Short mmCIF file of N, CA, C and O in Angstrom, two decimals:
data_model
loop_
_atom_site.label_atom_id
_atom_site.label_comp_id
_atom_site.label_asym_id
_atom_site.label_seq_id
_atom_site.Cartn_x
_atom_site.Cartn_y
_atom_site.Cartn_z
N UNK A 289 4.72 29.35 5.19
CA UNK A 289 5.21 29.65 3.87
C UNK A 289 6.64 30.18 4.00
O UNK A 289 7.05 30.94 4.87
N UNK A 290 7.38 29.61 2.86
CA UNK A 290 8.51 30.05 3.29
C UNK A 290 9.28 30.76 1.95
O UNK A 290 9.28 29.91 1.07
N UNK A 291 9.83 31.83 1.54
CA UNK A 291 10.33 33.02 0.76
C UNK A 291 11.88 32.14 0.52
O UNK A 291 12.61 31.76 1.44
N UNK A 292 12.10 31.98 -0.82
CA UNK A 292 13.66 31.38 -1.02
C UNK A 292 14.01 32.14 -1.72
O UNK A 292 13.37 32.62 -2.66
N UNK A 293 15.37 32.45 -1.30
CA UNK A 293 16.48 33.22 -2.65
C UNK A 293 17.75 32.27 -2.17
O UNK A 293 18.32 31.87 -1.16
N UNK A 294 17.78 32.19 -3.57
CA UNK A 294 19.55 31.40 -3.64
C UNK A 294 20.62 32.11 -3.10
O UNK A 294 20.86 33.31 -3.27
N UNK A 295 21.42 31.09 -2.25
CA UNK A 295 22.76 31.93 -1.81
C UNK A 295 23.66 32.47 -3.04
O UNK A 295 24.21 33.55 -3.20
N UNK A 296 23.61 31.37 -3.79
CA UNK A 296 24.43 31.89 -5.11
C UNK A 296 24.16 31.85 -6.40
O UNK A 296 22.95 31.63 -6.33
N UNK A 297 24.42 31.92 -7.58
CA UNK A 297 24.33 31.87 -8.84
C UNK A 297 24.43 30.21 -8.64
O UNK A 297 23.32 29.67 -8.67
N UNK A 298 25.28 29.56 -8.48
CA UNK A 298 26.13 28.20 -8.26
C UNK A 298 25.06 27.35 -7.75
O UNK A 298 25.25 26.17 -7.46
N UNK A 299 24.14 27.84 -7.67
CA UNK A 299 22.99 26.67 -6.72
C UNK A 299 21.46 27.33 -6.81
O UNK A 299 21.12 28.51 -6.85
N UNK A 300 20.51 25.85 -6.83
CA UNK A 300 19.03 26.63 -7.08
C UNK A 300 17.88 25.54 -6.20
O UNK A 300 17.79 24.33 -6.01
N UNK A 301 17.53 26.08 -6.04
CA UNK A 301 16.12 25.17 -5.44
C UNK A 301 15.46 23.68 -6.13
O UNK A 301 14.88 23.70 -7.21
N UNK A 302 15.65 22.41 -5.32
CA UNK A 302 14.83 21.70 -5.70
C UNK A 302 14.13 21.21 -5.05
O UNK A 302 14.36 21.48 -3.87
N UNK A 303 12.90 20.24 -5.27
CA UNK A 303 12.30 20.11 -4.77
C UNK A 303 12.29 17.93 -4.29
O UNK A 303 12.04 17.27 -5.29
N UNK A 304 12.47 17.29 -3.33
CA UNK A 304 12.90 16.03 -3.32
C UNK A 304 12.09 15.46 -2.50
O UNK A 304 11.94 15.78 -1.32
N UNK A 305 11.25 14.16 -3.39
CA UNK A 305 10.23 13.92 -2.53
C UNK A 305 10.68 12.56 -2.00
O UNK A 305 11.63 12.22 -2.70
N UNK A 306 10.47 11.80 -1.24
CA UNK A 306 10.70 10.31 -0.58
C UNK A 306 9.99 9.78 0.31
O UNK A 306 9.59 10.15 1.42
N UNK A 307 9.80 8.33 -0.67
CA UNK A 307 8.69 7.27 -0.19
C UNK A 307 9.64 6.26 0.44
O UNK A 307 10.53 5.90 -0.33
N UNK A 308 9.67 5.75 1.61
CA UNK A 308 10.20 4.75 2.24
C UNK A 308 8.70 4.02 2.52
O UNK A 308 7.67 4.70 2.45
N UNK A 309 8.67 2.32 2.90
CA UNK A 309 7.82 1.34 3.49
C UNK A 309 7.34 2.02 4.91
O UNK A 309 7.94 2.88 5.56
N UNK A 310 5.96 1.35 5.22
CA UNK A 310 5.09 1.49 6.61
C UNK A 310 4.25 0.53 6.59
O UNK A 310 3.08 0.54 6.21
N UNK A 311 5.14 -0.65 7.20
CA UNK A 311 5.56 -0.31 9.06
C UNK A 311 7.07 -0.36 8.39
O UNK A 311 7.42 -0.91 7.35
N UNK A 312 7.65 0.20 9.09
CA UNK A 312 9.34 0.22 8.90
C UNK A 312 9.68 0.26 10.32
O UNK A 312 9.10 1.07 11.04
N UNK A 313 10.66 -0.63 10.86
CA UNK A 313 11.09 -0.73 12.43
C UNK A 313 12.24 0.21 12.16
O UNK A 313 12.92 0.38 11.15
N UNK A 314 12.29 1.00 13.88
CA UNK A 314 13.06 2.18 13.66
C UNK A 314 14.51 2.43 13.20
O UNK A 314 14.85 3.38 12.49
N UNK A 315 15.28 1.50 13.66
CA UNK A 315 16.33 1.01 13.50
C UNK A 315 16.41 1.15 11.41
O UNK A 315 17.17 1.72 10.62
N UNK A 316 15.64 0.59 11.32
CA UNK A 316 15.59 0.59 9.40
C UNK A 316 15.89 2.08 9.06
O UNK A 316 16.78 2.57 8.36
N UNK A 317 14.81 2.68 9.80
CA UNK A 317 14.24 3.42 9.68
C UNK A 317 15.17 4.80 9.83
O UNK A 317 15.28 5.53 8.84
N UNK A 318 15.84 5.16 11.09
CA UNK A 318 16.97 5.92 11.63
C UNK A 318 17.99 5.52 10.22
O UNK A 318 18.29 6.24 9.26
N UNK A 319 18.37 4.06 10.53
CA UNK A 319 19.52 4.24 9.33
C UNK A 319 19.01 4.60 7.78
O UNK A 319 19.86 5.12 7.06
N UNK A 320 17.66 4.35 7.23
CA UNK A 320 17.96 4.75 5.81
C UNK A 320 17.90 6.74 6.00
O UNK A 320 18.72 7.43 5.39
N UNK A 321 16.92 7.32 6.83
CA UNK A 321 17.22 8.72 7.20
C UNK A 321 18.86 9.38 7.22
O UNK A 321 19.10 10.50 6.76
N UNK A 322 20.11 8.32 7.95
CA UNK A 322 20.37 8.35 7.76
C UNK A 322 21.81 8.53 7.19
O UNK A 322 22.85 9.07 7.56
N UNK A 323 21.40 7.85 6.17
CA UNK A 323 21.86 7.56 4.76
C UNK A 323 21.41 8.59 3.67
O UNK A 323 22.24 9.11 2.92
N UNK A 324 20.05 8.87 3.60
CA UNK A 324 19.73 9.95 2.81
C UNK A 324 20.77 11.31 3.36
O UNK A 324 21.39 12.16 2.73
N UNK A 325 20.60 11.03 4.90
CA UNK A 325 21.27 12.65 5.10
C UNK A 325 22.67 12.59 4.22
O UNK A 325 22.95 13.55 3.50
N UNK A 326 23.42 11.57 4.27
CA UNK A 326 24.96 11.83 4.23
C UNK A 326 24.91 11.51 2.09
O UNK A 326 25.97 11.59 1.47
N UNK A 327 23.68 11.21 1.40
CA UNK A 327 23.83 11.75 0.32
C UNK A 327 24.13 13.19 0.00
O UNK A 327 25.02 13.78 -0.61
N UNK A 328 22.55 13.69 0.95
CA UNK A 328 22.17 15.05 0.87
C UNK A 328 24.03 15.90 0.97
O UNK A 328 24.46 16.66 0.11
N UNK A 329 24.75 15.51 2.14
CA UNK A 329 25.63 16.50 2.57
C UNK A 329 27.22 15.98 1.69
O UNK A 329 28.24 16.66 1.73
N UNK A 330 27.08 14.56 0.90
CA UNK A 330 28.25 14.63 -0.03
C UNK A 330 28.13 15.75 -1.32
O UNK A 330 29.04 16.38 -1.86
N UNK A 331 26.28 15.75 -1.69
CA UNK A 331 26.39 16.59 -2.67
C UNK A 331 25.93 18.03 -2.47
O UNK A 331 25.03 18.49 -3.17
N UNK A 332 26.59 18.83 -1.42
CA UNK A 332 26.77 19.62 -0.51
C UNK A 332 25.48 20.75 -0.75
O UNK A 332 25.43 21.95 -1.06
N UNK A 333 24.39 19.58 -0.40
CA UNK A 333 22.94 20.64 -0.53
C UNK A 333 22.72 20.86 0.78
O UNK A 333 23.08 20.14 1.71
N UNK A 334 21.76 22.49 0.85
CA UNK A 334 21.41 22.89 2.08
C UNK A 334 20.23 22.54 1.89
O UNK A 334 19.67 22.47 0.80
N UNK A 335 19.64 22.24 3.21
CA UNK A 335 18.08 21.81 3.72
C UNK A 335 17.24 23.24 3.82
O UNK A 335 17.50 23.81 4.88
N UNK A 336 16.57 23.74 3.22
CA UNK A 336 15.76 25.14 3.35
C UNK A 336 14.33 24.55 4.44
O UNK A 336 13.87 24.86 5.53
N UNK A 337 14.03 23.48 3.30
CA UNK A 337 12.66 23.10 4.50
C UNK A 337 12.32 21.88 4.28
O UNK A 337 12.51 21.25 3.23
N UNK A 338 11.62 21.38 5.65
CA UNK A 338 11.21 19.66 5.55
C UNK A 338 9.93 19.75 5.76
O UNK A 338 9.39 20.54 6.54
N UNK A 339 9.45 18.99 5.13
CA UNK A 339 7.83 18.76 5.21
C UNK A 339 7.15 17.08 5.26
O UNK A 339 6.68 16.47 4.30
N UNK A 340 7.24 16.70 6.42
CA UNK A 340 7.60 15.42 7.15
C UNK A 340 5.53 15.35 6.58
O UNK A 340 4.86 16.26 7.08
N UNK A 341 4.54 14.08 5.41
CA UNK A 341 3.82 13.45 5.69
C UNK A 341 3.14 13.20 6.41
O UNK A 341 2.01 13.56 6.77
N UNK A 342 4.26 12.14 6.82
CA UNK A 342 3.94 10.82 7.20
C UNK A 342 3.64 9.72 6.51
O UNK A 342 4.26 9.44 5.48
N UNK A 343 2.50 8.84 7.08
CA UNK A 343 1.78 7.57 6.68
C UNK A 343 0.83 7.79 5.47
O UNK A 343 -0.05 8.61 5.71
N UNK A 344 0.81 7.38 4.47
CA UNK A 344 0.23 7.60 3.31
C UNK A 344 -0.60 6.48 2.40
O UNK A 344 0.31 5.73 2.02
N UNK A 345 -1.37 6.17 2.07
CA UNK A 345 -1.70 5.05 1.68
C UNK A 345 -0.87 5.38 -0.45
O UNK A 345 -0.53 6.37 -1.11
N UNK A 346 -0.92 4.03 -0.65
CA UNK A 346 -0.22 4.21 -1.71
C UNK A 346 -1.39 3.68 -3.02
O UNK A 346 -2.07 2.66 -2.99
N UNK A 347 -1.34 4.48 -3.87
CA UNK A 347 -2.56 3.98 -5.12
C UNK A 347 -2.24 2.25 -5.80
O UNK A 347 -3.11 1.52 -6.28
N UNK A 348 -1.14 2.00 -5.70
CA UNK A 348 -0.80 0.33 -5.71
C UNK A 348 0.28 0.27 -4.81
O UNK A 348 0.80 1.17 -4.15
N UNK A 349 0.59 -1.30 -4.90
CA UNK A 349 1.59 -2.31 -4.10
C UNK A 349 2.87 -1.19 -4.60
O UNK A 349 2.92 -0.46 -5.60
N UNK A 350 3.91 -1.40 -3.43
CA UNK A 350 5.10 -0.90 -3.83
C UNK A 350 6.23 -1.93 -3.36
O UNK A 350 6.70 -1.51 -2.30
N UNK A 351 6.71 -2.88 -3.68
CA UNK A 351 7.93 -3.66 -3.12
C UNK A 351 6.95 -4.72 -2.00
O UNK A 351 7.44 -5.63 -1.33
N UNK A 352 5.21 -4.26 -2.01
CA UNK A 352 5.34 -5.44 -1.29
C UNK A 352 3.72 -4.90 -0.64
O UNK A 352 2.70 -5.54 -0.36
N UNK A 353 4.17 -3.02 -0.54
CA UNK A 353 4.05 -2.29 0.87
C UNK A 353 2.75 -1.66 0.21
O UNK A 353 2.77 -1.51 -1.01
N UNK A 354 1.76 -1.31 0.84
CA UNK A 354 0.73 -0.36 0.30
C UNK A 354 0.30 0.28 0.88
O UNK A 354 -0.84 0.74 0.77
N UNK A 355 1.47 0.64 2.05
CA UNK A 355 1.11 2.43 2.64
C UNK A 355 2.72 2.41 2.35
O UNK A 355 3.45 1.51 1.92
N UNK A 356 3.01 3.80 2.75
CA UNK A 356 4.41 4.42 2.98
C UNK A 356 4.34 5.44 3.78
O UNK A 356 3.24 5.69 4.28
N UNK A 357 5.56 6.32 4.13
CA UNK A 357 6.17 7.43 4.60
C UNK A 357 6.35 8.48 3.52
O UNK A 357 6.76 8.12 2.41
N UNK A 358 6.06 9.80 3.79
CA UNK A 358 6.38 10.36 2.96
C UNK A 358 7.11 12.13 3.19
O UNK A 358 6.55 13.10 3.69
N UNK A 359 8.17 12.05 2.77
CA UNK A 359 9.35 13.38 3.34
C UNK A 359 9.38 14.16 1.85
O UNK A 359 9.56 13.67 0.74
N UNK A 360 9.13 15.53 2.26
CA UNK A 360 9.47 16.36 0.84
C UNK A 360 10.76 17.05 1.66
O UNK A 360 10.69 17.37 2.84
N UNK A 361 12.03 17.23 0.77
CA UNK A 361 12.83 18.21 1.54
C UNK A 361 12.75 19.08 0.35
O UNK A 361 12.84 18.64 -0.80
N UNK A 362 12.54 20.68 0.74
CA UNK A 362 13.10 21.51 -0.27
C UNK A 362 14.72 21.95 -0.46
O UNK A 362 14.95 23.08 -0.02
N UNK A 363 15.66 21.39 -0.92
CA UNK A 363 16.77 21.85 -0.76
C UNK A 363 17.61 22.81 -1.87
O UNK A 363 16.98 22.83 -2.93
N UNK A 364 18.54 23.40 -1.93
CA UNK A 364 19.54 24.17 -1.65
C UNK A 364 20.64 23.28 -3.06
O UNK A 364 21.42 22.65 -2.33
N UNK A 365 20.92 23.04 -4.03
CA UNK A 365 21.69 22.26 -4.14
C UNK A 365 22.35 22.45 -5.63
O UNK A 365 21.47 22.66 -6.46
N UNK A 366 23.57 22.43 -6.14
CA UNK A 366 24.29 22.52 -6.99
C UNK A 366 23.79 21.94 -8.07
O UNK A 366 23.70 20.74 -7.80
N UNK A 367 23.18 22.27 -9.81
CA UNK A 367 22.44 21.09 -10.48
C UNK A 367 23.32 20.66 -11.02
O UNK A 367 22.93 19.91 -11.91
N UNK A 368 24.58 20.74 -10.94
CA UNK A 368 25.89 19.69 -11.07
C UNK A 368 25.62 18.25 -10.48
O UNK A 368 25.89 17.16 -10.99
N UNK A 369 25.11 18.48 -9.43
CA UNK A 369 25.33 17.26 -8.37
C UNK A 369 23.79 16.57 -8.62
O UNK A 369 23.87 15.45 -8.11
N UNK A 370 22.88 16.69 -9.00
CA UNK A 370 21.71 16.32 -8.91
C UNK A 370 21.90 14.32 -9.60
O UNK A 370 21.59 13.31 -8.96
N UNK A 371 22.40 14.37 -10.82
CA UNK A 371 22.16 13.17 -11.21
C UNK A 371 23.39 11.92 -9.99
O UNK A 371 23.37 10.70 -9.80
N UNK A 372 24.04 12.73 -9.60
CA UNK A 372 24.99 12.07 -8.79
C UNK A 372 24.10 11.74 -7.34
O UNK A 372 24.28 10.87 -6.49
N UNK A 373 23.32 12.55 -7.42
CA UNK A 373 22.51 12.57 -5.80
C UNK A 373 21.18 11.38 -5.97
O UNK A 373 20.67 10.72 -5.07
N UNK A 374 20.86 11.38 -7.43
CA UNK A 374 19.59 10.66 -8.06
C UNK A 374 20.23 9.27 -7.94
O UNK A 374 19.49 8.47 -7.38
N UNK A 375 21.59 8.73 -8.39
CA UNK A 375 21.95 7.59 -8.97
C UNK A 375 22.37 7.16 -7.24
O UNK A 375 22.29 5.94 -7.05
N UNK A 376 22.70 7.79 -6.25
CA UNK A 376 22.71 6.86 -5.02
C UNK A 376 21.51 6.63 -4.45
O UNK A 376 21.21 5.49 -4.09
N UNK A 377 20.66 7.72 -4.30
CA UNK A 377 19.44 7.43 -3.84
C UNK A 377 18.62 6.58 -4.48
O UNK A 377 17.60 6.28 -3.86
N UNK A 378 18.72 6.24 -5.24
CA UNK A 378 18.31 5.02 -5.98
C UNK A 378 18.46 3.66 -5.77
O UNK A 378 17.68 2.73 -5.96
N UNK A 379 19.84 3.72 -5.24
CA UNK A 379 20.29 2.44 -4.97
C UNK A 379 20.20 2.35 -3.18
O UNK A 379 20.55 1.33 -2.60
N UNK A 380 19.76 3.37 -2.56
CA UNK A 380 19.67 3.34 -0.98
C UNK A 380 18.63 2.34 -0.82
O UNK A 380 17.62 2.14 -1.50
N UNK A 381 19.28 1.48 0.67
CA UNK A 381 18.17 0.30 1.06
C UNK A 381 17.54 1.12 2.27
O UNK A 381 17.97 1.62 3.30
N UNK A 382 16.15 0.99 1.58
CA UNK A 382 14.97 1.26 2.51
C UNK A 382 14.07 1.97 1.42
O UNK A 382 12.88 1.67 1.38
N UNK A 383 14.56 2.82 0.61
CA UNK A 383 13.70 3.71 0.04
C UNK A 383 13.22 2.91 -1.32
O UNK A 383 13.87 2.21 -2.09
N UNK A 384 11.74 3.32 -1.32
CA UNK A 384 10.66 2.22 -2.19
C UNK A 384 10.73 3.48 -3.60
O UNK A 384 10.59 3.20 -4.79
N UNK A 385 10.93 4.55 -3.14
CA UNK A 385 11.14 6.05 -4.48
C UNK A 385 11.39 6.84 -4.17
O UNK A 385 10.99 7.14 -3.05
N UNK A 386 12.08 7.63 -4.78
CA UNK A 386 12.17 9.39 -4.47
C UNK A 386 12.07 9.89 -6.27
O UNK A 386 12.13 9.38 -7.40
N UNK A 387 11.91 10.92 -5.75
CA UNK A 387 12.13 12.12 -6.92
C UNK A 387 12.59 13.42 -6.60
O UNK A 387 12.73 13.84 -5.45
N UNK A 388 12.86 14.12 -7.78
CA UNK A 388 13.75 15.18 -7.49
C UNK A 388 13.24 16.41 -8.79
O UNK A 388 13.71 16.44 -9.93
N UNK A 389 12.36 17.20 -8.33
CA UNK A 389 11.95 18.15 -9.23
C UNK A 389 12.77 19.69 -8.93
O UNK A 389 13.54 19.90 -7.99
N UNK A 390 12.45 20.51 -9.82
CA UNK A 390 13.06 21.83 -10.19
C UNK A 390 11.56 22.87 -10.06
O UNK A 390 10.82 22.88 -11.05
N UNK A 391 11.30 23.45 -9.21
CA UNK A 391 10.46 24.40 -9.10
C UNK A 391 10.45 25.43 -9.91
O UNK A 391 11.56 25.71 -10.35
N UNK A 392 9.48 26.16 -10.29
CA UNK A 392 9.49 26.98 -11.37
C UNK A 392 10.52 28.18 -10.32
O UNK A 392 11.03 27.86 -9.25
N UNK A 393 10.67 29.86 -11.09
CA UNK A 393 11.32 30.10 -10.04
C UNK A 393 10.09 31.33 -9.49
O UNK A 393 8.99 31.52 -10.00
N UNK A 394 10.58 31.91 -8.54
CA UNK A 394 9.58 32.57 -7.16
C UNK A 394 8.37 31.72 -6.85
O UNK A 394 7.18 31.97 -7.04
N UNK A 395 9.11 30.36 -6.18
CA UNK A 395 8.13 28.98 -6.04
C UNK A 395 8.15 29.72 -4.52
O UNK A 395 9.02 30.45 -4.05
N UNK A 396 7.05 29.32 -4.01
CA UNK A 396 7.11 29.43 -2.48
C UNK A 396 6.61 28.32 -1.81
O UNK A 396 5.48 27.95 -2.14
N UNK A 397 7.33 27.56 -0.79
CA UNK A 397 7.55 26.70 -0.25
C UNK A 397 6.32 26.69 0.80
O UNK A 397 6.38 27.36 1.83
N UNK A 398 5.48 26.09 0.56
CA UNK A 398 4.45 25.85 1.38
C UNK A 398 4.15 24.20 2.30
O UNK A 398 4.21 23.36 1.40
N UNK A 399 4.00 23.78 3.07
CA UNK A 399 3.88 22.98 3.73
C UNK A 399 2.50 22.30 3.51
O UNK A 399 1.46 22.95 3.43
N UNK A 400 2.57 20.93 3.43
CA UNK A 400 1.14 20.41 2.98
C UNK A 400 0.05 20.67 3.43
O UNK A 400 -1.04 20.60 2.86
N UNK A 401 0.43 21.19 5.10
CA UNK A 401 -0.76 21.27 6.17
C UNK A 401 -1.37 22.77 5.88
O UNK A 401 -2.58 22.99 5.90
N UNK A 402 -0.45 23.71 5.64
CA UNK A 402 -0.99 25.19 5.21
C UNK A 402 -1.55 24.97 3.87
O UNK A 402 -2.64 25.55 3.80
N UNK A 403 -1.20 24.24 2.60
CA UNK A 403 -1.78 24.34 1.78
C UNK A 403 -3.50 23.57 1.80
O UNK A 403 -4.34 23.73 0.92
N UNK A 404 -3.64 22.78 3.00
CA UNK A 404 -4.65 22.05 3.17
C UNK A 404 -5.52 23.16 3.34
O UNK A 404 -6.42 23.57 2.60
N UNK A 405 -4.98 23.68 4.76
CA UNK A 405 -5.84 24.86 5.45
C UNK A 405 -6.06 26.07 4.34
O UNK A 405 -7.20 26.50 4.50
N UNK A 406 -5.44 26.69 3.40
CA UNK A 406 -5.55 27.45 2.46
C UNK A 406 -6.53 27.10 1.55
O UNK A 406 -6.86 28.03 0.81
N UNK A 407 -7.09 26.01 1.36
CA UNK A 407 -7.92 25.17 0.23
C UNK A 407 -9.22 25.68 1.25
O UNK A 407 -10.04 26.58 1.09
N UNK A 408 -9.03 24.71 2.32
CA UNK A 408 -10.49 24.93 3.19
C UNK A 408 -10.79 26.13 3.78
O UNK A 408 -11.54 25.89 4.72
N UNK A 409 -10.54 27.45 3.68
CA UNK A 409 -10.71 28.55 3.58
C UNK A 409 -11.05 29.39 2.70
O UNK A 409 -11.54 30.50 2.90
N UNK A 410 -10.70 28.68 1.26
CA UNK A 410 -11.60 29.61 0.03
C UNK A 410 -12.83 28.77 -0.31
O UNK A 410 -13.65 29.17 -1.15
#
């Protein structure tokens, strides 16, 4: 679990999820990563936390594909820059979706695998 406070007034927590294809050969794969990175760092967001999936089966066809990859980054990021960060990632080759939510605030950043283990413990 991880505790966020904003560095500044100027910037707030979001939350960015991304579905790329599986099987994806690495090469695809390295470059659409990245490509996301050098969105992430034109619209000068910090990475707080990654919460790497994986392989996912998908509830329908997506572009073809009916599993995927799946990356949440929690980042750091100006909401100036958000629709600017939405309208490239959109158009990035490899990625089948992303989204980009706004956490309520004193969200705490939990990782899928702790929230698993937290479920199967109560």
């Amino acid at each position: 679990m991880v505790n966020y406070t904003p560095s500044s007034d100027e910037v707030r927590l979001y939350e960015v999820a991304v579905l790329y294809p599986y099987p994806i050969n690495q090469k695809d794969e390295a470059d659409m990563l990245k490509g996301l990175q050098a969105i992430f760092d034109e619209a000068g967001a910090k990475e707080i936390f990654k919460d790497v999936w994986g392989r996912r089966g998908l509830s329908y066809k997506i572009g073809g594909f009916d599993e995927g990859n799946f990356i949440i980054f929690y980042m750091e990021i100006d909401p100036a820059k958000i629709d600017e960060m939405d309208e490239a990632m959109r158009i990035l080759k490899g990625m089948l979706r992303h989204m980009i939510v706004k956490p309520p605030k004193n969200y705490q950043i939990m990782s899928y695998a702790d929230s698993e283990k937290k479920i199967k413990e109560s």
